[in-house]
Coordinates of N, CA, C and O in Angstrom, one line a residue:
M12 N -6.0 -27.5 12.7 CA -5.0 -26.9 12.2 C -5.0 -26.0 11.7 O -5.7 -24.8 11.3
T13 N -6.9 -26.1 10.8 CA -7.4 -25.0 9.5 C -7.6 -24.2 10.3 O -7.9 -22.8 10.0
K14 N -8.9 -24.8 11.9 CA -9.4 -24.1 12.5 C -8.6 -22.6 13.0 O -9.1 -21.2 12.9
S15 N -7.5 -22.8 13.3 CA -6.7 -22.0 14.0 C -6.1 -21.0 12.6 O -5.8 -19.4 12.1
F16 N -6.0 -21.5 11.4 CA -5.6 -20.5 10.2 C -6.5 -20.1 10.7 O -7.0 -18.4 9.5
D17 N -8.0 -20.4 9.9 CA -9.4 -19.7 9.3 C -9.6 -18.1 10.5 O -10.1 -17.2 10.5
N18 N -9.0 -19.2 11.8 CA -9.6 -17.5 13.5 C -8.5 -16.4 13.0 O -8.1 -15.3 13.5
L19 N -7.1 -16.7 12.9 CA -6.0 -15.6 12.2 C -6.3 -15.1 10.8 O -6.5 -13.8 10.5
L20 N -7.7 -16.0 9.8 CA -7.6 -15.1 9.1 C -8.3 -14.0 9.2 O -8.6 -12.5 9.1
V21 N -9.1 -14.4 9.8 CA -10.5 -12.9 10.2 C -10.1 -12.3 11.8 O -10.1 -10.6 11.5
S22 N -8.4 -12.7 12.1 CA -8.5 -12.0 13.6 C -7.5 -10.3 13.1 O -7.8 -9.7 13.4
H23 N -6.7 -11.5 11.6 CA -5.3 -10.2 11.4 C -6.5 -9.8 10.3 O -5.5 -8.6 9.8
C24 N -6.7 -10.6 9.5 CA -7.4 -9.9 8.0 C -8.9 -8.7 7.6 O -9.1 -9.5 6.3
A25 N -9.1 -9.4 8.5 CA -10.6 -8.9 8.2 C -10.5 -7.7 7.2 O -12.2 -8.0 6.8
P26 N -10.1 -6.7 7.6 CA -10.1 -5.4 6.4 C -10.1 -5.5 5.5 O -11.0 -5.2 4.5
T27 N -9.1 -6.5 5.4 CA -8.8 -7.1 3.9 C -9.7 -8.2 2.7 O -10.3 -7.4 1.9
L28 N -10.6 -8.7 4.0 CA -11.4 -9.5 3.5 C -12.6 -8.3 3.4 O -13.5 -9.1 2.1
A29 N -12.9 -8.1 3.8 CA -14.1 -6.8 4.3 C -13.7 -5.8 2.5 O -14.6 -5.5 1.8
R30 N -12.8 -5.9 1.8 CA -13.0 -4.6 1.3 C -12.5 -3.7 1.1 O -13.0 -2.6 0.5
I31 N -11.3 -3.0 2.6 CA -11.9 -1.9 3.0 C -9.7 -1.3 2.8 O -9.7 -0.2 3.7
K32 N -9.3 -2.6 3.0 CA -7.9 -2.5 3.5 C -7.5 -3.4 2.0 O -7.5 -4.2 1.9
A33 N -6.1 -2.9 1.1 CA -5.9 -3.1 0.5 C -5.0 -4.4 0.6 O -5.2 -6.0 0.1
A34 N -3.9 -4.9 1.6 CA -3.7 -6.3 2.7 C -3.9 -6.9 4.0 O -3.8 -4.9 4.3
S35 N -3.1 -7.3 4.2 CA -2.9 -7.6 5.9 C -1.7 -8.9 6.3 O -1.4 -9.5 4.7
L36 N -1.1 -8.3 7.2 CA 0.2 -9.2 7.2 C -0.1 -10.5 8.8 O 0.0 -10.1 9.6
F37 N 0.4 -12.0 9.1 CA 0.5 -12.0 10.5 C 1.0 -13.3 10.2 O 1.7 -13.5 8.7
C38 N 1.9 -13.4 11.3 CA 2.7 -14.2 11.0 C 2.0 -16.1 11.6 O 0.6 -15.4 12.8
Y39 N 1.5 -16.8 11.0 CA 1.6 -18.2 11.0 C 2.3 -19.5 11.7 O 3.6 -19.4 11.3
H40 N 2.0 -19.8 12.7 CA 2.9 -20.5 13.6 C 2.1 -22.5 13.2 O 1.7 -22.7 14.3
P41 N 3.1 -23.0 12.3 CA 2.7 -24.3 11.6 C 2.5 -25.4 13.2 O 3.4 -25.5 13.7
Q42 N 1.6 -26.0 13.4 CA 2.2 -27.0 14.5 C 3.3 -28.4 13.9 O 2.9 -28.4 12.4
M43 N 4.0 -29.3 14.5 CA 4.9 -30.4 14.3 C 3.6 -30.6 12.8 O 2.9 -31.3 12.9
G44 N 4.8 -30.6 12.6 CA 4.5 -31.9 9.7 C 3.0 -31.5 9.8 O 3.0 -31.9 9.0
E45 N 2.7 -30.3 10.2 CA 1.2 -29.2 9.5 C 2.4 -29.4 8.4 O 2.8 -28.4 8.2
P46 N 0.7 -29.3 7.4 CA 1.1 -28.8 5.9 C 0.8 -28.0 5.1 O -0.2 -27.7 4.5
V47 N 1.8 -26.6 6.1 CA 2.0 -25.5 5.6 C 1.7 -25.0 3.6 O -0.2 -24.0 3.2
C48 N 2.5 -25.2 3.0 CA 1.9 -25.9 1.2 C 0.6 -25.5 0.9 O 0.3 -25.2 0.8
Q49 N 0.2 -27.0 1.6 CA -1.5 -27.7 1.1 C -2.5 -26.6 2.2 O -3.1 -26.4 0.8
I50 N -2.2 -25.5 2.5 CA -3.4 -24.9 3.9 C -3.5 -23.4 2.6 O -4.2 -23.6 2.6
L51 N -1.9 -23.2 2.3 CA -1.9 -21.9 1.2 C -2.0 -22.8 0.7 O -3.1 -21.7 -0.1
D52 N -1.9 -23.6 -0.5 CA -2.4 -23.7 -1.6 C -4.3 -23.9 -2.2 O -4.5 -23.0 -2.9
L53 N -5.0 -24.6 -0.7 CA -6.0 -24.6 -0.3 C -6.4 -23.1 -0.6 O -8.3 -22.4 -1.5
W54 N -6.3 -23.1 0.4 CA -6.6 -21.1 0.6 C -6.5 -20.3 -0.3 O -7.2 -19.4 -1.0
R55 N -6.0 -20.2 -1.3 CA -4.8 -19.7 -2.6 C -6.6 -19.9 -3.9 O -7.5 -19.1 -4.1
C56 N -7.2 -21.0 -4.0 CA -8.2 -21.7 -4.6 C -9.6 -21.1 -3.9 O -10.4 -20.6 -4.6
K57 N -10.1 -21.0 -2.4 CA -10.4 -20.5 -2.4 C -11.0 -19.5 -1.9 O -12.1 -18.4 -3.0
F58 N -9.4 -18.2 -2.0 CA -9.7 -16.8 -2.2 C -9.7 -16.0 -4.1 O -10.7 -15.5 -3.7
K59 N -9.1 -17.8 -5.3 CA -9.1 -16.5 -6.2 C -11.0 -16.0 -7.0 O -10.3 -15.0 -7.4
P60 N -11.5 -16.8 -6.7 CA -13.5 -16.0 -7.2 C -13.6 -14.3 -6.4 O -14.5 -14.1 -7.1
F61 N -12.3 -14.6 -5.7 CA -13.3 -13.0 -4.1 C -12.3 -12.3 -5.1 O -12.3 -10.8 -4.1
G62 N -11.0 -12.5 -5.5 CA -10.0 -11.3 -5.7 C -9.0 -11.0 -5.1 O -8.4 -9.9 -4.2
V63 N -8.6 -12.7 -4.0 CA -8.0 -12.2 -2.4 C -6.9 -13.8 -2.9 O -7.3 -13.6 -3.7
E64 N -5.6 -12.9 -3.1 CA -4.2 -13.5 -2.5 C -3.6 -14.3 -1.8 O -3.6 -12.7 -0.9
L65 N -3.0 -14.6 -1.5 CA -1.5 -14.9 -0.8 C -0.8 -15.6 -0.8 O -0.5 -16.1 -2.1
A66 N 0.6 -14.8 0.4 CA 1.2 -15.0 -0.8 C 2.5 -15.2 0.5 O 1.8 -14.7 1.9
T67 N 4.0 -16.1 0.6 CA 5.3 -15.7 2.0 C 5.8 -15.7 1.8 O 5.7 -15.1 0.8
M68 N 6.3 -14.5 2.8 CA 7.8 -13.4 2.9 C 8.0 -14.6 3.6 O 8.1 -14.8 5.2
E69 N 10.0 -14.5 3.9 CA 10.6 -15.3 4.5 C 11.2 -13.7 4.9 O 11.9 -12.5 4.8
R70 N 11.4 -13.8 6.1 CA 12.0 -13.4 6.9 C 13.5 -14.3 7.6 O 14.0 -14.8 7.9
P71 N 14.7 -13.7 8.0 CA 15.8 -14.6 7.8 C 16.0 -15.0 9.2 O 16.2 -15.5 10.2
A72 N 15.3 -13.8 10.0 CA 15.1 -14.3 11.3 C 13.6 -15.2 12.0 O 12.9 -13.7 12.5
R73 N 13.2 -16.5 11.4 CA 11.7 -16.4 10.8 C 11.3 -17.1 12.6 O 12.2 -17.9 13.0
C74 N 10.6 -17.1 13.0 CA 9.5 -18.1 14.2 C 7.5 -18.0 14.1 O 8.1 -18.5 14.3
G75 N 7.7 -18.1 12.0 CA 6.9 -18.4 11.3 C 7.0 -18.5 10.4 O 8.0 -18.2 9.9
V76 N 5.9 -18.7 9.9 CA 5.4 -18.2 8.3 C 5.2 -17.0 7.9 O 3.6 -17.4 8.6
L77 N 5.5 -16.3 8.0 CA 4.5 -14.4 7.5 C 3.7 -14.8 6.2 O 3.9 -15.5 4.8
I78 N 2.4 -14.8 6.5 CA 1.1 -14.7 4.6 C 1.2 -13.4 4.6 O 0.4 -13.0 5.4
Y79 N 1.4 -12.5 3.9 CA 0.4 -11.4 2.9 C -0.3 -12.3 2.6 O -0.2 -13.0 1.3
V80 N -1.0 -10.9 3.1 CA -2.7 -11.6 2.4 C -3.3 -10.1 1.9 O -3.3 -9.5 2.6
Y81 N -3.8 -10.3 -0.1 CA -3.6 -8.7 -0.5 C -4.8 -8.9 -1.8 O -5.0 -9.7 -1.6
R82 N -5.4 -7.5 -1.6 CA -6.5 -7.4 -2.8 C -5.7 -6.6 -4.5 O -4.9 -5.8 -4.1
P83 N -5.0 -7.3 -5.1 CA -4.4 -6.8 -6.2 C -5.0 -6.3 -7.5 O -4.9 -4.5 -7.3
D84 N -6.0 -6.2 -6.9 CA -6.4 -4.7 -7.9 C -6.4 -3.3 -7.0 O -5.7 -2.7 -7.9
A85 N -7.2 -3.6 -5.5 CA -6.4 -2.3 -4.9 C -4.7 -2.8 -4.7 O -5.0 -1.2 -4.8
L86 N -3.6 -3.1 -4.2 CA -2.9 -2.9 -4.1 C -2.4 -2.3 -5.1 O -1.6 -1.6 -5.8
S87 N -2.4 -3.1 -6.6 CA -2.6 -2.4 -7.6 C -2.5 -0.3 -8.4 O -2.0 0.3 -8.7
K88 N -3.9 -0.7 -6.7 CA -3.9 1.0 -8.0 C -3.8 1.9 -6.6 O -3.0 3.4 -7.6
K89 N -3.0 1.6 -5.8 CA -2.4 2.2 -4.4 C -1.0 2.4 -5.5 O -0.2 3.5 -5.4
L90 N -0.6 1.3 -6.3 CA 1.6 1.4 -6.8 C 0.7 2.0 -8.6 O 2.3 2.4 -8.5
D91 N 0.3 2.4 -8.2 CA 0.3 3.7 -9.7 C 0.0 5.3 -9.4 O -0.1 5.6 -10.2
D92 N -0.1 5.3 -7.9 CA 0.2 7.2 -7.9 C 1.5 7.1 -8.0 O 2.4 6.7 -7.2
P93 N 1.5 7.6 -9.0 CA 3.3 8.7 -9.5 C 3.9 8.9 -8.4 O 4.7 9.1 -8.1
E94 N 3.2 9.1 -7.5 CA 3.9 9.7 -5.7 C 4.8 8.7 -4.8 O 5.3 8.0 -4.7
I95 N 3.8 7.4 -4.8 CA 4.4 5.8 -4.4 C 5.4 5.7 -5.7 O 6.3 4.9 -5.1
Q96 N 5.2 5.5 -6.6 CA 6.1 5.2 -8.1 C 7.9 6.2 -7.3 O 8.3 5.0 -7.6
R97 N 7.0 7.2 -7.9 CA 8.1 8.0 -7.2 C 9.6 7.4 -6.1 O 10.5 7.3 -5.6
F98 N 8.6 7.3 -4.8 CA 9.2 6.8 -3.8 C 9.1 5.3 -3.2 O 10.9 5.1 -3.0
L99 N 8.8 4.1 -4.3 CA 9.6 3.2 -4.2 C 11.1 3.2 -4.7 O 11.5 2.6 -5.2
S100 N 11.1 4.4 -6.4 CA 12.1 4.5 -8.0 C 13.3 4.6 -6.0 O 14.8 4.2 -6.6
G101 N 12.6 5.7 -5.5 CA 14.3 6.1 -4.6 C 15.2 5.6 -4.5 O 15.8 5.6 -3.3
I102 N 13.9 4.7 -3.5 CA 14.8 3.7 -2.5 C 15.3 2.1 -3.2 O 15.5 0.9 -2.9
G103 N 15.1 1.3 -4.6 CA 15.6 0.9 -5.0 C 14.5 -0.2 -6.1 O 14.7 -1.2 -7.1
Y104 N 13.7 0.4 -5.8 CA 12.3 -0.9 -6.6 C 12.1 -0.3 -8.2 O 13.0 1.0 -8.4
Q105 N 12.3 -0.9 -8.6 CA 12.6 -1.2 -10.6 C 10.7 -1.5 -10.6 O 10.5 -2.1 -10.4
D106 N 10.7 -1.4 -12.0 CA 9.3 -1.1 -12.6 C 8.3 -1.4 -11.5 O 6.9 -2.5 -11.4
C107 N 7.9 -0.1 -10.4 CA 6.9 -0.5 -9.9 C 4.9 -0.5 -10.6 O 4.8 -0.3 -9.7
S108 N 5.3 -0.6 -11.9 CA 4.2 -0.4 -12.6 C 3.7 -1.5 -12.7 O 2.5 -1.9 -12.6
C109 N 4.5 -2.5 -12.8 CA 4.4 -3.9 -12.2 C 3.8 -4.2 -10.7 O 4.6 -4.3 -10.3
L110 N 2.9 -5.2 -10.4 CA 2.1 -5.2 -9.1 C 3.3 -7.3 -8.1 O 4.2 -7.0 -7.5
Q111 N 3.5 -7.7 -9.2 CA 4.4 -8.9 -9.7 C 6.0 -8.4 -8.6 O 6.6 -9.2 -8.0
R112 N 6.1 -7.3 -10.2 CA 7.4 -7.3 -9.5 C 8.0 -6.3 -8.0 O 8.6 -6.9 -7.3
C113 N 6.7 -6.0 -7.6 CA 7.2 -5.0 -6.2 C 7.3 -6.5 -5.6 O 8.4 -6.2 -4.2
L114 N 5.6 -6.8 -5.5 CA 6.2 -8.4 -4.3 C 7.8 -8.6 -4.5 O 7.8 -8.8 -3.3
S115 N 7.8 -9.1 -5.6 CA 8.9 -9.5 -5.1 C 9.8 -8.8 -4.6 O 11.3 -9.4 -4.2
Q116 N 10.2 -7.0 -5.4 CA 11.6 -6.8 -4.2 C 11.0 -6.5 -3.3 O 12.1 -7.3 -2.8
L117 N 10.2 -6.2 -2.5 CA 9.9 -5.7 -1.3 C 10.0 -8.0 -0.4 O 10.6 -8.0 0.5
T118 N 9.6 -9.0 -1.2 CA 10.3 -10.3 -0.5 C 11.9 -10.3 -0.4 O 11.8 -10.8 0.4
R119 N 12.5 -10.0 -1.4 CA 13.8 -10.1 -1.3 C 13.8 -9.4 -0.2 O 15.2 -10.1 0.5
R120 N 13.8 -7.7 -0.5 CA 14.3 -6.8 0.7 C 14.2 -7.4 2.5 O 14.7 -7.2 3.3
M121 N 12.4 -8.0 2.3 CA 12.5 -8.5 3.8 C 13.6 -10.4 3.8 O 14.7 -10.5 5.0
A122 N 13.6 -11.1 3.2 CA 15.2 -11.9 3.3 C 15.9 -11.6 3.7 O 16.8 -12.2 4.2
E123 N 16.2 -10.4 2.6 CA 17.7 -9.5 3.2 C 18.5 -9.2 4.7 O 19.0 -9.0 4.4
N124 N 17.3 -9.0 5.0 CA 16.5 -8.3 6.9 C 16.7 -8.3 7.9 O 15.5 -9.5 7.8
D125 N 17.2 -8.7 8.9 CA 16.2 -9.3 10.1 C 15.1 -8.2 10.4 O 15.2 -8.8 10.6
T126 N 15.6 -6.9 10.5 CA 14.0 -6.2 10.1 C 13.0 -5.7 9.5 O 13.3 -6.6 8.0
F127 N 12.1 -5.3 9.4 CA 10.8 -4.9 8.3 C 11.5 -4.0 7.2 O 11.8 -3.2 8.6
P128 N 11.4 -3.3 6.3 CA 12.2 -2.8 5.3 C 10.4 -2.1 5.5 O 10.0 -2.6 5.4
H129 N 11.0 -0.6 6.0 CA 10.2 0.4 6.4 C 8.9 0.3 4.6 O 7.6 0.5 4.9
E130 N 9.4 0.6 4.0 CA 8.3 0.7 2.8 C 7.4 -0.2 2.4 O 5.7 -0.7 2.3
I131 N 6.9 -1.4 3.3 CA 5.7 -2.9 4.0 C 5.0 -1.8 4.5 O 4.0 -2.3 3.6
G132 N 4.9 -0.1 4.5 CA 4.1 0.2 5.1 C 3.2 0.6 3.8 O 1.9 0.1 4.1
I133 N 3.9 0.7 2.8 CA 2.9 1.0 1.6 C 2.5 -0.7 0.9 O 1.4 0.3 0.9
F134 N 2.6 -1.7 0.8 CA 2.0 -2.9 1.0 C 0.7 -2.6 2.0 O 0.0 -4.3 1.8
L135 N 1.4 -2.2 3.3 CA -0.5 -2.8 3.7 C -0.8 -1.9 4.1 O -2.1 -1.4 4.7
D136 N -0.8 -1.0 3.1 CA -1.9 0.0 2.8 C -1.8 1.0 3.0 O -3.2 1.9 4.0
Y137 N -0.6 1.8 4.1 CA -0.5 2.6 5.1 C 0.1 4.0 4.9 O 0.2 3.7 3.2
P138 N -0.5 5.6 5.0 CA -0.5 6.5 3.8 C 0.6 6.5 3.6 O 1.6 6.4 4.9
L139 N 1.4 6.7 2.6 CA 2.4 7.2 2.1 C 3.6 8.6 3.0 O 4.4 8.0 3.4
Q140 N 2.5 9.4 3.4 CA 3.3 10.9 4.7 C 3.6 9.5 5.5 O 4.5 9.9 6.2
D141 N 2.9 8.7 5.8 CA 3.3 8.1 7.1 C 4.4 7.0 7.8 O 5.0 7.2 8.4
V142 N 4.4 7.1 6.2 CA 6.1 5.8 6.0 C 7.6 6.4 6.2 O 7.7 6.5 6.9
I143 N 7.3 7.9 5.1 CA 7.6 8.6 4.9 C 8.5 9.4 6.5 O 9.9 9.5 6.7
G144 N 7.2 9.5 7.4 CA 7.7 10.9 8.2 C 7.9 9.3 9.5 O 9.2 9.7 10.1
F145 N 7.8 8.4 9.1 CA 8.0 6.8 10.3 C 9.7 6.1 10.6 O 10.9 6.7 10.7
M146 N 10.1 6.7 8.5 CA 11.6 6.7 8.2 C 11.8 7.7 8.1 O 13.7 7.1 9.2
K147 N 11.2 8.6 8.5 CA 12.5 10.5 8.6 C 13.3 10.1 9.7 O 13.8 10.7 11.1
N148 N 12.0 10.0 11.5 CA 12.0 10.3 12.3 C 12.1 9.6 13.0 O 12.7 9.3 14.8
K149 N 12.8 8.1 12.8 CA 13.6 6.4 13.1 C 12.2 6.0 14.0 O 12.3 5.4 14.9
G150 N 10.7 6.3 13.5 CA 10.2 5.4 14.6 C 9.2 6.0 16.3 O 8.2 5.8 16.4
K151 N 10.1 8.1 15.5 CA 9.5 8.8 17.2 C 8.7 9.7 17.0 O 9.1 9.6 15.2
A152 N 8.8 10.7 17.5 CA 7.2 11.7 17.8 C 6.3 12.1 16.8 O 6.2 12.6 16.2
Q153 N 5.5 10.4 15.8 CA 4.9 10.6 16.3 C 3.2 11.0 16.3 O 3.5 11.6 17.4
C154 N 2.4 11.4 15.8 CA 1.3 12.3 16.9 C 0.5 11.7 16.4 O -0.5 11.8 18.1
A155 N 0.0 10.4 16.3 CA -0.4 9.2 16.9 C 0.0 7.8 16.8 O 0.8 7.4 16.0
C156 N -0.7 6.5 16.9 CA -0.8 5.2 17.1 C -1.2 4.1 17.1 O -1.9 4.5 17.9
G157 N -1.9 3.8 16.1 CA -2.2 3.0 15.7 C -2.6 1.2 15.0 O -1.3 0.8 15.8
C158 N -3.0 1.5 14.1 CA -2.2 0.1 12.8 C -0.8 0.4 12.8 O -0.2 -1.0 12.4
W159 N -0.5 1.7 13.0 CA 0.8 2.4 12.8 C 0.8 3.6 13.1 O 0.2 3.8 13.6
K160 N 2.0 4.3 13.0 CA 2.5 5.5 13.2 C 2.2 6.3 12.5 O 2.6 5.9 11.6
V161 N 1.4 7.6 13.0 CA 1.0 8.6 11.7 C 1.7 9.4 11.7 O 1.8 10.0 13.2
Y162 N 1.8 10.1 11.1 CA 3.1 11.3 11.3 C 1.4 12.8 9.9 O 3.1 13.2 10.1
G163 N 1.5 11.4 10.2 CA 0.4 12.8 9.0 C -1.4 13.8 9.1 O -1.1 13.9 10.3
D164 N -2.0 13.2 8.9 CA -3.2 13.2 8.6 C -4.0 12.6 9.9 O -4.0 11.4 10.4
Q165 N -3.8 13.3 11.1 CA -3.6 12.0 12.4 C -5.7 11.7 12.6 O -5.7 10.7 12.7
V166 N -6.2 12.6 11.8 CA -8.2 12.6 12.5 C -8.4 11.5 11.0 O -8.9 10.2 11.6
A167 N -7.7 11.6 9.6 CA -8.1 10.5 8.8 C -7.4 9.1 9.5 O -8.8 8.3 9.3
A168 N -6.6 9.5 9.6 CA -5.9 7.7 9.9 C -6.9 7.1 11.4 O -6.6 5.6 11.7
E169 N -7.0 8.2 12.7 CA -7.5 7.4 13.3 C -9.3 6.5 12.7 O -9.4 5.8 13.6
K170 N -9.7 7.7 12.2 CA -10.7 6.9 11.7 C -11.1 6.5 10.5 O -11.8 4.9 11.1
R171 N -9.5 5.6 10.1 CA -9.4 4.3 9.2 C -8.9 3.7 11.7 O -9.8 2.4 10.4
F172 N -8.6 3.0 11.8 CA -7.6 2.6 13.0 C -9.6 2.5 14.0 O -9.5 0.9 14.1
R173 N -10.5 3.4 13.3 CA -12.2 3.1 14.3 C -12.9 2.1 13.5 O -12.8 0.7 13.8
Q174 N -12.3 2.4 12.3 CA -13.1 1.1 11.2 C -12.3 0.2 11.1 O -13.0 -1.1 11.1
Y175 N -11.2 -0.3 11.1 CA -9.8 -1.9 11.6 C -10.9 -2.3 12.2 O -11.5 -3.7 12.7
A176 N -10.9 -1.8 13.7 CA -10.9 -2.1 14.8 C -12.9 -3.0 14.7 O -13.1 -3.3 14.6
A177 N -14.0 -2.0 13.7 CA -15.0 -2.3 14.3 C -15.3 -3.8 13.2 O -15.6 -4.1 13.7
C178 N -14.3 -3.3 12.2 CA -14.8 -3.7 10.8 C -14.1 -5.4 11.7 O -14.7 -6.8 12.0
K179 N -12.7 -5.7 12.3 CA -12.3 -7.0 13.0 C -13.8 -7.9 14.0 O -13.3 -8.9 14.6
R180 N -14.0 -6.5 14.8 CA -14.9 -6.7 16.0 C -16.0 -8.1 15.1 O -16.5 -8.5 15.5
I181 N -17.1 -7.9 14.4 CA -17.8 -7.6 14.2 C -18.1 -8.8 13.2 O -18.3 -9.8 13.1
Y182 N -16.0 -8.8 12.4 CA -16.3 -10.3 11.8 C -16.0 -11.4 13.1 O -15.8 -12.5 12.2
Q183 N -15.4 -11.7 13.8 CA -14.7 -12.0 15.0 C -15.6 -13.4 14.8 O -16.3 -13.9 15.7
Q184 N -16.7 -11.8 15.2 CA -17.9 -12.4 16.0 C -19.5 -13.7 15.5 O -19.6 -14.4 15.0
L185 N -19.2 -12.5 13.9 CA -19.6 -13.4 12.7 C -18.6 -14.9 12.4 O -20.0 -15.7 12.8
H186 N -18.0 -14.7 12.9 CA -17.1 -15.6 12.5 C -17.3 -17.4 14.1 O -17.8 -18.6 13.7
R187 N -17.4 -16.4 15.1 CA -17.7 -17.2 16.1 C -19.6 -18.1 16.3 O -20.1 -19.0 16.7
C188 N -20.0 -17.1 15.0 CA -21.2 -16.9 15.4 C -21.6 -18.3 13.7 O -22.9 -18.1 13.4
G189 N -20.2 -18.9 13.2 CA -20.8 -20.3 12.3 C -20.3 -19.2 11.0 O -20.2 -20.0 10.1
H190 N -19.9 -17.7 10.7 CA -20.2 -17.6 9.3 C -18.5 -18.2 8.7 O -17.7 -17.6 9.7
S191 N -18.0 -18.4 7.8 CA -17.0 -19.1 7.5 C -16.7 -18.1 6.8 O -17.0 -16.7 6.6
V192 N -14.8 -17.8 7.4 CA -14.5 -17.4 6.6 C -14.9 -16.2 4.7 O -14.3 -14.9 4.4
L193 N -14.9 -17.2 4.0 CA -15.3 -17.4 2.9 C -17.0 -16.3 2.6 O -17.1 -15.8 2.0
Q194 N -17.5 -17.2 3.5 CA -18.9 -16.7 3.6 C -19.2 -14.6 4.5 O -19.2 -13.9 3.6
L195 N -17.5 -14.2 4.7 CA -17.6 -13.0 5.1 C -16.7 -11.8 4.6 O -16.0 -11.3 4.1
T196 N -16.5 -12.9 3.5 CA -15.0 -12.6 2.5 C -16.1 -12.2 1.6 O -16.9 -12.7 0.3
I197 N -16.0 -10.2 1.0 CA -17.1 -9.8 0.1 C -16.2 -10.0 -1.1 O -14.7 -9.5 -2.0
P198 N -16.7 -9.5 -2.4 CA -16.2 -10.9 -3.9 C -15.3 -8.9 -4.2 O -16.5 -8.0 -4.4
A199 N -14.8 -9.3 -5.6 CA -13.6 -8.3 -5.8 C -15.2 -7.3 -7.5 O -15.6 -8.6 -7.2

C-alpha cells in the first residue's frame, strides 16, 4: 500500500521533491478498500514542514485518483508573472493572484471535462509559450517533445528534460538503496 505510493511519489514527483519543478501530477490506483484519504492526510502532514502540498483532482472518466503534488511558494511565484495572469484571465480564471483560488478553478475545470484543460501546463511548471503553442497548434507541429510538447525555446526545454530525467534516475536509485521519500525531499 504505502510502498507503492512512495514509489509513485519518487517516480513522478522527483523534480518537485528536489525543488527544481513547481508541481507534478500522477494517477494513483488504490487497491480495493485502500484508505486513500488516510494516505493523503498522512502525506500532507509529512510534507508540511518541507513546503510540499498534495491535492486530488477529479475527472469525469476516472481511472484512479489524480494526485497533484506542488510547492505553493514556487507555484505562487509562477502565477505572479503578469503574462501568466493575463493568459489565465483570458481563459476565464478570476483573481489569478490567489493560488488556492486558481487551483480551485483548475480542479473545477478538470471535473467538467473529459480531457485535461490545456492550462494545466501552467500548473505543472511548463513554459507559457509552450502551453499557448500547444493550444494554437492543437498539439501538433511541435519543435520537440519530452515531458511536454515544445513550441518555444527548444534548447531550454531539452535542458530541463535532461535535468528532470537525471533527477528521477538519481532519486529512484537512492530510494532503492533505502532513502525515504522525506530524506529525498528538499525543504522549502
